[in-house]
mmCIF file of C-alpha atoms in Angstrom:
data_model
loop_
_atom_site.group_PDB
_atom_site.id
_atom_site.type_symbol
_atom_site.label_atom_id
_atom_site.label_comp_id
_atom_site.label_asym_id
_atom_site.label_seq_id
_atom_site.Cartn_x
_atom_site.Cartn_y
_atom_site.Cartn_z
ATOM 1 C CA MET A 1 0.000 0.000 0.000
ATOM 2 C CA PRO A 2 1.513 3.358 -1.042
ATOM 3 C CA VAL A 3 2.467 5.683 1.775
ATOM 4 C CA HIS A 4 1.417 9.350 1.454
ATOM 5 C CA ARG A 5 4.275 11.681 2.209
ATOM 6 C CA PRO A 6 3.731 15.396 2.980
ATOM 7 C CA GLU A 7 4.954 17.787 0.325
ATOM 8 C CA GLN A 8 8.417 19.039 1.044
ATOM 9 C CA ARG A 9 8.883 22.846 0.836
ATOM 10 C CA HIS A 10 12.091 24.100 -0.656
ATOM 11 C CA PRO A 11 14.130 25.722 2.131
ATOM 12 C CA HIS A 12 14.328 29.024 0.223
ATOM 13 C CA SER A 13 10.622 29.237 -0.709
ATOM 14 C CA PRO A 14 8.742 32.060 1.053
ATOM 15 C CA CYS A 15 6.366 30.989 3.767
ATOM 16 C CA PRO A 16 2.660 31.854 3.288
ATOM 17 C CA THR A 17 2.855 34.714 5.834
ATOM 18 C CA GLY A 18 5.790 36.329 4.069
ATOM 19 C CA LEU A 19 4.110 35.947 0.703
ATOM 20 C CA LEU A 20 0.932 37.606 1.961
ATOM 21 C CA LEU A 21 2.937 40.485 3.433
ATOM 22 C CA THR A 22 4.766 40.988 0.149
ATOM 23 C CA LEU A 23 1.495 41.023 -1.778
ATOM 24 C CA ALA A 24 -0.070 43.493 0.700
ATOM 25 C CA LEU A 25 2.858 45.885 0.370
ATOM 26 C CA ALA A 26 2.744 45.675 -3.404
ATOM 27 C CA LEU A 27 -0.990 46.386 -3.413
ATOM 28 C CA ALA A 28 -0.561 49.376 -1.090
ATOM 29 C CA LEU A 29 2.141 50.777 -3.366
ATOM 30 C CA LEU A 30 -0.113 50.296 -6.390
ATOM 31 C CA VAL A 31 -2.999 52.174 -4.706
ATOM 32 C CA LEU A 32 -0.717 55.002 -3.605
ATOM 33 C CA THR A 33 0.832 55.527 -7.028
ATOM 34 C CA ALA A 34 -2.609 55.434 -8.635
ATOM 35 C CA GLN A 35 -3.717 58.469 -6.603
ATOM 36 C CA PRO A 36 -3.314 61.997 -7.940
ATOM 37 C CA SER A 37 -0.064 63.605 -6.835
ATOM 38 C CA SER A 38 -2.003 66.171 -4.761
ATOM 39 C CA ALA A 39 -3.460 63.375 -2.640
ATOM 40 C CA ARG A 40 -0.005 61.870 -2.062
ATOM 41 C CA ASP A 41 1.809 65.078 -1.201
ATOM 42 C CA GLY A 42 -0.963 66.676 0.857
ATOM 43 C CA GLY A 43 -1.806 69.268 -1.774
ATOM 44 C CA THR A 44 -5.564 68.948 -1.251
ATOM 45 C CA PRO A 45 -6.544 69.596 2.375
ATOM 46 C CA PRO A 46 -9.384 67.757 4.101
ATOM 47 C CA ARG A 47 -12.863 69.275 3.996
ATOM 48 C CA GLY A 48 -13.499 71.576 6.916
ATOM 49 C CA SER A 49 -9.916 72.797 7.204
ATOM 50 C CA ALA A 50 -10.322 75.986 5.153
ATOM 51 C CA TYR A 51 -9.917 79.389 6.773
ATOM 52 C CA MET A 52 -10.155 83.042 5.862
ATOM 53 C CA GLY A 53 -7.308 84.041 3.543
ATOM 54 C CA MET A 54 -6.162 80.484 2.902
ATOM 55 C CA GLY A 55 -5.342 81.184 -0.738
ATOM 56 C CA VAL A 56 -4.292 84.834 -0.626
ATOM 57 C CA ALA A 57 -0.519 84.508 -0.385
ATOM 58 C CA ALA A 58 -0.363 81.697 -2.944
ATOM 59 C CA HIS A 59 -2.467 83.540 -5.546
ATOM 60 C CA ASP A 60 -1.728 87.217 -4.898
ATOM 61 C CA GLY A 61 1.629 87.008 -3.157
ATOM 62 C CA THR A 62 2.805 89.293 -0.373
ATOM 63 C CA ASP A 63 4.183 92.783 -0.785
ATOM 64 C CA GLY A 64 5.087 94.218 2.596
ATOM 65 C CA VAL A 65 2.828 95.407 5.379
ATOM 66 C CA PRO A 66 1.060 98.729 5.917
ATOM 67 C CA ALA A 67 2.559 101.512 7.958
ATOM 68 C CA GLY A 68 1.665 101.884 11.642
ATOM 69 C CA THR A 69 -2.016 101.906 12.527
ATOM 70 C CA LEU A 70 -3.668 105.267 11.940
ATOM 71 C CA ALA A 71 -5.912 106.881 14.531
ATOM 72 C CA ALA A 72 -8.818 106.332 12.142
ATOM 73 C CA GLN A 73 -8.204 102.584 11.967
ATOM 74 C CA THR A 74 -8.912 99.829 14.500
ATOM 75 C CA GLU A 75 -6.923 96.612 14.780
ATOM 76 C CA GLY A 76 -8.679 93.249 14.585
ATOM 77 C CA VAL A 77 -8.013 89.541 14.049
ATOM 78 C CA ASP A 78 -9.735 86.576 12.464
ATOM 79 C CA VAL A 79 -9.373 83.029 13.801
ATOM 80 C CA SER A 80 -10.436 79.466 13.091
ATOM 81 C CA SER A 81 -9.817 76.032 14.586
ATOM 82 C CA HIS A 82 -6.187 76.278 13.447
ATOM 83 C CA GLN A 83 -5.509 78.675 16.344
ATOM 84 C CA GLY A 84 -7.106 76.436 18.974
ATOM 85 C CA ASN A 85 -7.646 78.176 22.301
ATOM 86 C CA VAL A 86 -6.690 81.796 21.649
ATOM 87 C CA ALA A 87 -4.850 84.040 24.116
ATOM 88 C CA TRP A 88 -7.477 86.776 23.967
ATOM 89 C CA SER A 89 -6.105 88.795 26.878
ATOM 90 C CA THR A 90 -2.734 89.007 25.105
ATOM 91 C CA LEU A 91 -4.385 90.268 21.934
ATOM 92 C CA TRP A 92 -6.502 92.761 23.851
ATOM 93 C CA SER A 93 -3.447 94.141 25.616
ATOM 94 C CA SER A 94 -1.694 94.531 22.251
ATOM 95 C CA GLY A 95 -4.491 96.767 20.945
ATOM 96 C CA VAL A 96 -6.785 94.329 19.154
ATOM 97 C CA LYS A 97 -10.373 95.503 19.662
ATOM 98 C CA TRP A 98 -12.458 93.303 17.360
ATOM 99 C CA ALA A 99 -12.418 89.730 16.086
ATOM 100 C CA TYR A 100 -14.144 87.381 13.691
ATOM 101 C CA VAL A 101 -14.354 83.646 14.353
ATOM 102 C CA LYS A 102 -14.972 80.886 11.823
ATOM 103 C CA ALA A 103 -18.280 79.258 12.695
ATOM 104 C CA THR A 104 -19.060 77.028 9.725
ATOM 105 C CA GLU A 105 -18.040 75.702 6.332
ATOM 106 C CA GLY A 106 -20.476 74.408 3.730
ATOM 107 C CA THR A 107 -23.175 72.463 5.532
ATOM 108 C CA TYR A 108 -20.821 69.833 6.939
ATOM 109 C CA TYR A 109 -18.492 71.577 9.396
ATOM 110 C CA THR A 110 -18.624 73.583 12.608
ATOM 111 C CA ASN A 111 -15.553 74.958 14.365
ATOM 112 C CA PRO A 112 -14.887 72.872 17.520
ATOM 113 C CA TYR A 113 -13.165 75.889 19.134
ATOM 114 C CA PHE A 114 -15.990 78.280 18.334
ATOM 115 C CA ALA A 115 -17.225 78.719 21.922
ATOM 116 C CA GLN A 116 -13.766 79.499 23.346
ATOM 117 C CA GLN A 117 -12.970 81.884 20.514
ATOM 118 C CA TYR A 118 -16.325 83.638 20.162
ATOM 119 C CA ASN A 119 -17.053 83.964 23.871
ATOM 120 C CA GLY A 120 -13.419 84.476 24.846
ATOM 121 C CA SER A 121 -13.023 87.516 22.603
ATOM 122 C CA TYR A 122 -16.275 88.950 23.962
ATOM 123 C CA ASN A 123 -15.241 88.349 27.573
ATOM 124 C CA VAL A 124 -12.061 90.433 27.281
ATOM 125 C CA GLY A 125 -14.030 93.333 25.820
ATOM 126 C CA MET A 126 -13.794 92.842 22.072
ATOM 127 C CA ILE A 127 -16.555 93.375 19.546
ATOM 128 C CA ARG A 128 -16.837 90.082 17.706
ATOM 129 C CA GLY A 129 -18.652 88.285 14.928
ATOM 130 C CA ALA A 130 -18.705 84.993 13.038
ATOM 131 C CA TYR A 131 -17.809 83.993 9.496
ATOM 132 C CA HIS A 132 -18.799 81.236 7.087
ATOM 133 C CA PHE A 133 -16.377 79.667 4.600
ATOM 134 C CA ALA A 134 -18.433 79.229 1.449
ATOM 135 C CA THR A 135 -18.319 76.079 -0.678
ATOM 136 C CA PRO A 136 -20.630 76.853 -3.611
ATOM 137 C CA ASP A 137 -19.952 73.434 -5.135
ATOM 138 C CA THR A 138 -21.633 71.521 -2.307
ATOM 139 C CA THR A 139 -25.011 73.186 -1.624
ATOM 140 C CA ASP A 140 -26.878 76.336 -2.637
ATOM 141 C CA GLY A 141 -26.345 79.734 -1.045
ATOM 142 C CA ALA A 142 -29.596 79.895 0.894
ATOM 143 C CA THR A 143 -28.985 76.484 2.458
ATOM 144 C CA GLN A 144 -25.511 77.498 3.590
ATOM 145 C CA ALA A 145 -26.821 80.783 5.014
ATOM 146 C CA ASP A 146 -29.322 78.825 7.093
ATOM 147 C CA TYR A 147 -26.599 76.480 8.314
ATOM 148 C CA PHE A 148 -24.438 79.453 9.270
ATOM 149 C CA VAL A 149 -27.182 81.229 11.216
ATOM 150 C CA ASP A 150 -28.154 77.994 12.957
ATOM 151 C CA HIS A 151 -24.567 77.309 14.074
ATOM 152 C CA GLY A 152 -23.249 80.555 15.500
ATOM 153 C CA GLY A 153 -23.677 83.068 12.685
ATOM 154 C CA GLY A 154 -26.656 84.960 14.090
ATOM 155 C CA TRP A 155 -26.753 88.598 15.124
ATOM 156 C CA SER A 156 -28.122 90.697 17.980
ATOM 157 C CA ARG A 157 -28.115 94.454 18.535
ATOM 158 C CA ASP A 158 -26.016 94.530 21.708
ATOM 159 C CA SER A 159 -23.204 96.834 20.482
ATOM 160 C CA ARG A 160 -20.803 93.883 20.706
ATOM 161 C CA THR A 161 -21.929 91.546 17.885
ATOM 162 C CA LEU A 162 -20.896 92.219 14.286
ATOM 163 C CA PRO A 163 -22.938 91.014 11.301
ATOM 164 C CA GLY A 164 -21.947 87.673 9.817
ATOM 165 C CA VAL A 165 -19.349 87.388 7.080
ATOM 166 C CA LEU A 166 -19.511 85.427 3.845
ATOM 167 C CA ASP A 167 -15.930 84.290 3.191
ATOM 168 C CA ILE A 168 -15.888 83.725 -0.578
ATOM 169 C CA GLU A 169 -12.467 83.052 -2.078
ATOM 170 C CA TRP A 170 -10.352 80.434 -3.847
ATOM 171 C CA ASN A 171 -11.534 76.870 -3.459
ATOM 172 C CA PRO A 172 -8.804 74.964 -1.591
ATOM 173 C CA TYR A 173 -10.376 71.627 -2.557
ATOM 174 C CA GLY A 174 -10.516 71.978 -6.328
ATOM 175 C CA ASP A 175 -11.438 74.418 -9.079
ATOM 176 C CA ALA A 176 -10.820 78.023 -7.970
ATOM 177 C CA CYS A 177 -14.372 79.093 -8.816
ATOM 178 C CA PHE A 178 -16.006 75.919 -7.444
ATOM 179 C CA GLY A 179 -16.976 74.883 -10.959
ATOM 180 C CA LYS A 180 -19.332 77.830 -11.425
ATOM 181 C CA SER A 181 -19.647 80.365 -14.196
ATOM 182 C CA ALA A 182 -19.488 84.047 -13.293
ATOM 183 C CA SER A 183 -23.267 84.388 -13.483
ATOM 184 C CA GLY A 184 -23.725 81.191 -11.489
ATOM 185 C CA MET A 185 -21.428 82.491 -8.774
ATOM 186 C CA VAL A 186 -23.261 85.821 -8.577
ATOM 187 C CA THR A 187 -26.536 83.929 -8.202
ATOM 188 C CA TRP A 188 -25.068 81.768 -5.439
ATOM 189 C CA ILE A 189 -23.793 84.797 -3.519
ATOM 190 C CA ARG A 190 -27.115 86.615 -3.953
ATOM 191 C CA ASP A 191 -28.998 83.629 -2.559
ATOM 192 C CA PHE A 192 -26.713 83.556 0.481
ATOM 193 C CA VAL A 193 -26.853 87.269 1.303
ATOM 194 C CA ASN A 194 -30.616 87.454 0.757
ATOM 195 C CA ARG A 195 -31.297 84.510 3.058
ATOM 196 C CA TYR A 196 -28.914 85.810 5.710
ATOM 197 C CA LYS A 197 -30.678 89.164 5.732
ATOM 198 C CA ALA A 198 -34.090 87.490 5.870
ATOM 199 C CA ARG A 199 -32.958 85.471 8.899
ATOM 200 C CA THR A 200 -31.103 88.210 10.822
ATOM 201 C CA GLY A 201 -32.197 91.572 9.467
ATOM 202 C CA ARG A 202 -28.571 92.397 8.538
ATOM 203 C CA ASP A 203 -26.683 92.522 5.272
ATOM 204 C CA PRO A 204 -23.662 90.251 5.706
ATOM 205 C CA VAL A 205 -20.134 91.457 5.121
ATOM 206 C CA ILE A 206 -18.433 89.978 2.049
ATOM 207 C CA TYR A 207 -14.812 88.914 2.459
ATOM 208 C CA THR A 208 -12.905 88.391 -0.790
ATOM 209 C CA ALA A 209 -9.814 89.225 -2.826
ATOM 210 C CA THR A 210 -10.076 91.467 -5.874
ATOM 211 C CA SER A 211 -8.327 89.004 -8.188
ATOM 212 C CA TRP A 212 -10.655 86.158 -7.169
ATOM 213 C CA TRP A 213 -13.704 88.404 -7.491
ATOM 214 C CA LYS A 214 -12.698 89.375 -11.020
ATOM 215 C CA GLN A 215 -12.021 85.793 -12.025
ATOM 216 C CA CYS A 216 -15.061 84.132 -10.491
ATOM 217 C CA THR A 217 -17.846 86.762 -10.555
ATOM 218 C CA GLY A 218 -16.769 88.652 -13.675
ATOM 219 C CA ASN A 219 -16.068 91.601 -11.332
ATOM 220 C CA SER A 220 -19.725 91.993 -10.429
ATOM 221 C CA SER A 221 -20.833 95.243 -8.812
ATOM 222 C CA ALA A 222 -24.146 93.766 -7.656
ATOM 223 C CA PHE A 223 -23.361 93.756 -3.919
ATOM 224 C CA ALA A 224 -21.486 96.990 -3.364
ATOM 225 C CA SER A 225 -24.495 99.068 -2.358
ATOM 226 C CA ALA A 226 -25.600 96.840 0.523
ATOM 227 C CA ASN A 227 -22.792 94.552 1.666
ATOM 228 C CA PRO A 228 -19.732 95.925 3.501
ATOM 229 C CA LEU A 229 -16.451 94.849 1.909
ATOM 230 C CA TRP A 230 -13.690 93.039 3.752
ATOM 231 C CA ILE A 231 -10.752 93.010 1.350
ATOM 232 C CA ALA A 232 -7.852 90.545 1.461
ATOM 233 C CA ARG A 233 -4.458 91.875 0.350
ATOM 234 C CA TYR A 234 -1.115 91.188 2.033
ATOM 235 C CA ALA A 235 0.678 94.369 1.049
ATOM 236 C CA ALA A 236 1.464 97.926 2.091
ATOM 237 C CA SER A 237 -1.839 99.120 0.584
ATOM 238 C CA VAL A 238 -5.146 97.543 -0.331
ATOM 239 C CA GLY A 239 -4.717 98.220 -4.036
ATOM 240 C CA GLU A 240 -7.640 97.914 -6.434
ATOM 241 C CA LEU A 241 -11.035 97.080 -4.961
ATOM 242 C CA PRO A 242 -13.706 94.906 -6.596
ATOM 243 C CA ALA A 243 -16.177 96.681 -8.888
ATOM 244 C CA GLY A 244 -18.735 98.947 -7.238
ATOM 245 C CA TRP A 245 -17.036 99.367 -3.882
ATOM 246 C CA SER A 246 -15.411 102.778 -3.522
ATOM 247 C CA TYR A 247 -14.007 101.974 -0.079
ATOM 248 C CA TYR A 248 -13.377 98.970 2.133
ATOM 249 C CA THR A 249 -14.778 98.420 5.630
ATOM 250 C CA MET A 250 -12.130 95.922 6.751
ATOM 251 C CA TRP A 251 -8.768 94.838 5.388
ATOM 252 C CA GLN A 252 -6.969 91.578 6.112
ATOM 253 C CA TYR A 253 -3.407 92.777 5.617
ATOM 254 C CA THR A 254 -1.244 89.901 6.892
ATOM 255 C CA SER A 255 -1.236 86.236 7.835
ATOM 256 C CA THR A 256 1.918 86.564 9.944
ATOM 257 C CA GLY A 257 0.917 88.994 12.678
ATOM 258 C CA PRO A 258 1.556 88.503 16.407
ATOM 259 C CA THR A 259 -0.218 85.864 18.505
ATOM 260 C CA VAL A 260 -2.660 84.497 15.884
ATOM 261 C CA GLY A 261 -1.266 85.434 12.479
ATOM 262 C CA ASP A 262 -4.262 86.839 10.611
ATOM 263 C CA HIS A 263 -4.538 90.537 11.438
ATOM 264 C CA ASP A 264 -6.948 93.109 10.057
ATOM 265 C CA ARG A 265 -7.669 96.817 10.062
ATOM 266 C CA PHE A 266 -11.125 98.329 10.376
ATOM 267 C CA ASN A 267 -11.416 101.435 8.188
ATOM 268 C CA GLY A 268 -12.555 103.678 11.019
ATOM 269 C CA ALA A 269 -12.118 104.370 14.711
ATOM 270 C CA LEU A 270 -13.646 102.138 17.376
ATOM 271 C CA ASP A 271 -16.939 104.042 17.351
ATOM 272 C CA ARG A 272 -17.381 102.977 13.694
ATOM 273 C CA VAL A 273 -16.875 99.336 14.674
ATOM 274 C CA VAL A 274 -19.644 99.796 17.230
ATOM 275 C CA ALA A 275 -21.814 101.420 14.573
ATOM 276 C CA LEU A 276 -21.404 98.390 12.292
ATOM 277 C CA ALA A 277 -22.291 96.119 15.200
ATOM 278 C CA ASN A 278 -25.479 98.057 15.873
ATOM 279 C CA GLY A 279 -26.507 98.251 12.250
#
């Protein structure tokens, strides 16, 4: 009767565990190299991580900083989750009198540090408000305005709360204009500002950069009569403004200021900041 003998493995043959590990590593390498280069090198940030001025330096560059603050200007800052718990007393002591805090992005993100930042700035004496980072490629303007108001972007006439801000700028997640035509972008912005006013009674501030506004709205002048302008330009002067606006209300002039980085100037003395808060 024949005797069954177990198969003999060659001493240099890989064991099953080693073979599986080799195959797993090869598959991982194949998946990685199949991804776009931006996904491999971190070029596309995760949703929710955008912040005011994220694309300014990359698209418009930097060209110095303005001269010392004039008596008719008031220093401010803008913050997001990137700053974490902010040292508000330090900023207050340095002369910062107003602040804006990121509340929301799209309809999928709320700032986990919002309470510390929004209430903390208020508690040291600042006049503060909230901003929304717009993503016109995800939902319509009215829907995002509702999300903003429902998650910290409201307003009250208490002399300490500024109207909400629509942060509309380069898309950090893809196409600069979020895949919209100029007319489509104007419609999206109009839907947002109209719904925000219907919900709060205030015209929201529009934060943007002139070059983006020209590229993505066709340099529309449709909002200049009602919506205060917050201009982004990291230079010694604000330069050209978007069509229709003859002056700016606020100016984000640097992303490398003391304590939090993003510093701003209000185009008026502190009493004008209070006036904007009161509407």
